[in-house]
Amino acid sequence: AGAVPPYLSTELPNLLKEGSAPAVELVRLLQSMGYRGFKICRQTLYNARTVLGVSQETNESIMVSRQGIGLGASGPFGEAACDYLAGPRWRAAAEVAAELADGGPVWAAA
């Protein structure tokens, strides 16, 4: 009882709409739960809106919506996740919180 999973993936609050305080609070909450390493990852690299496919009827290239075919992933998880600044390296809560308090990555607000 009281144990937390070794890895946890969560969304940051919208920095433009909510400001940086909720994001910093989230990092501090996770730290209080025992998490020590953090990665801020870009999901858009792995979350394809459309993909190039081949029509089974005409054998021609077509654009296919990602809806319903499992391409809405947020990217690699845990050790395989890639921080947008530090790559595979985990960052300390203080480092991530300071960055978020300073406005965070621009793309995290969109």
One Martini backbone bead per residue (centre of mass of N, CA, C, O) as a GRO file, in nm:
protein
  110
    1ALA     BB    1   0.099   0.034   0.018
    2GLY     BB    2   0.174   0.352  -0.131
    3ALA     BB    3   0.264   0.276  -0.397
    4VAL     BB    4   0.429   0.361  -0.693
    5PRO     BB    5   0.485   0.381  -0.997
    6PRO     BB    6   0.778   0.401  -1.173
    7TYR     BB    7   0.583   0.520  -1.396
    8LEU     BB    8   0.462   0.844  -1.535
    9SER     BB    9   0.201   0.988  -1.732
   10THR     BB   10   0.140   1.338  -1.818
   11GLU     BB   11  -0.024   1.633  -1.842
   12LEU     BB   12   0.007   1.951  -1.897
   13PRO     BB   13  -0.091   2.233  -1.837
   14ASN     BB   14  -0.205   2.517  -1.978
   15LEU     BB   15   0.000   2.791  -1.991
   16LEU     BB   16  -0.181   3.012  -2.122
   17LYS     BB   17  -0.453   2.966  -1.959
   18GLU     BB   18  -0.316   2.890  -1.646
   19GLY     BB   19  -0.035   2.905  -1.630
   20SER     BB   20   0.240   2.785  -1.429
   21ALA     BB   21   0.138   2.686  -1.149
   22PRO     BB   22   0.005   2.405  -1.213
   23ALA     BB   23   0.266   2.274  -1.322
   24VAL     BB   24   0.438   2.309  -1.069
   25GLU     BB   25   0.245   2.158  -0.879
   26LEU     BB   26   0.266   1.887  -1.020
   27VAL     BB   27   0.565   1.839  -0.972
   28ARG     BB   28   0.551   1.858  -0.662
   29LEU     BB   29   0.354   1.628  -0.622
   30LEU     BB   30   0.528   1.406  -0.749
   31GLN     BB   31   0.762   1.444  -0.555
   32SER     BB   32   0.591   1.378  -0.292
   33MET     BB   33   0.547   1.072  -0.410
   34GLY     BB   34   0.873   1.005  -0.520
   35TYR     BB   35   0.953   1.155  -0.762
   36ARG     BB   36   1.281   1.242  -0.936
   37GLY     BB   37   1.219   1.212  -1.245
   38PHE     BB   38   1.211   1.418  -1.551
   39LYS     BB   39   1.007   1.466  -1.857
   40ILE     BB   40   0.977   1.669  -2.146
   41CYS     BB   41   0.751   1.592  -2.407
   42ARG     BB   42   0.693   1.552  -2.745
   43GLN     BB   43   0.404   1.444  -2.912
   44THR     BB   44   0.395   1.532  -3.218
   45LEU     BB   45   0.608   1.324  -3.324
   46TYR     BB   46   0.379   1.072  -3.254
   47ASN     BB   47   0.103   1.240  -3.355
   48ALA     BB   48  -0.054   1.159  -3.614
   49ARG     BB   49  -0.297   1.282  -3.827
   50THR     BB   50  -0.161   1.167  -4.087
   51VAL     BB   51  -0.118   0.918  -4.345
   52LEU     BB   52   0.048   0.723  -4.568
   53GLY     BB   53  -0.115   0.529  -4.811
   54VAL     BB   54  -0.266   0.232  -4.966
   55SER     BB   55  -0.474   0.139  -5.193
   56GLN     BB   56  -0.648  -0.166  -5.235
   57GLU     BB   57  -0.779  -0.089  -5.524
   58THR     BB   58  -0.534   0.104  -5.679
   59ASN     BB   59  -0.233   0.139  -5.552
   60GLU     BB   60  -0.248   0.423  -5.434
   61SER     BB   61  -0.175   0.704  -5.287
   62ILE     BB   62  -0.294   0.801  -4.955
   63MET     BB   63  -0.474   0.978  -4.723
   64VAL     BB   64  -0.494   0.900  -4.369
   65SER     BB   65  -0.663   0.889  -4.101
   66ARG     BB   66  -0.603   0.827  -3.753
   67GLN     BB   67  -0.873   0.741  -3.699
   68GLY     BB   68  -0.885   0.419  -3.550
   69ILE     BB   69  -0.543   0.334  -3.587
   70GLY     BB   70  -0.340   0.418  -3.338
   71LEU     BB   71  -0.192   0.731  -3.396
   72GLY     BB   72  -0.230   0.879  -3.085
   73ALA     BB   73   0.035   0.890  -2.960
   74SER     BB   74   0.284   1.018  -2.711
   75GLY     BB   75   0.509   0.808  -2.697
   76PRO     BB   76   0.749   0.717  -2.529
   77PHE     BB   77   0.827   0.531  -2.228
   78GLY     BB   78   1.016   0.613  -1.983
   79GLU     BB   79   1.329   0.549  -2.070
   80ALA     BB   80   1.242   0.612  -2.382
   81ALA     BB   81   1.199   0.883  -2.324
   82CYS     BB   82   1.221   1.232  -2.461
   83ASP     BB   83   1.359   1.505  -2.384
   84TYR     BB   84   1.372   1.820  -2.533
   85LEU     BB   85   1.670   1.875  -2.393
   86ALA     BB   86   1.797   1.583  -2.254
   87GLY     BB   87   1.664   1.349  -2.364
   88PRO     BB   88   1.714   1.055  -2.178
   89ARG     BB   89   1.745   1.238  -1.946
   90TRP     BB   90   1.689   1.300  -1.628
   91ARG     BB   91   1.521   1.543  -1.432
   92ALA     BB   92   1.485   1.757  -1.196
   93ALA     BB   93   1.235   1.913  -1.040
   94ALA     BB   94   1.368   2.194  -1.015
   95GLU     BB   95   1.431   2.230  -1.315
   96VAL     BB   96   1.142   2.200  -1.426
   97ALA     BB   97   0.998   2.410  -1.247
   98ALA     BB   98   1.166   2.654  -1.338
   99GLU     BB   99   1.089   2.638  -1.635
  100LEU     BB  100   0.781   2.662  -1.593
  101ALA     BB  101   0.786   2.934  -1.429
  102ASP     BB  102   0.924   3.070  -1.704
  103GLY     BB  103   0.693   2.928  -1.924
  104GLY     BB  104   0.819   2.725  -2.077
  105PRO     BB  105   0.744   2.566  -2.340
  106VAL     BB  106   0.578   2.685  -2.602
  107TRP     BB  107   0.430   2.413  -2.700
  108ALA     BB  108   0.278   2.359  -2.416
  109ALA     BB  109   0.051   2.598  -2.477
  110ALA     BB  110  -0.110   2.489  -2.746
   0.00000   0.00000   0.00000
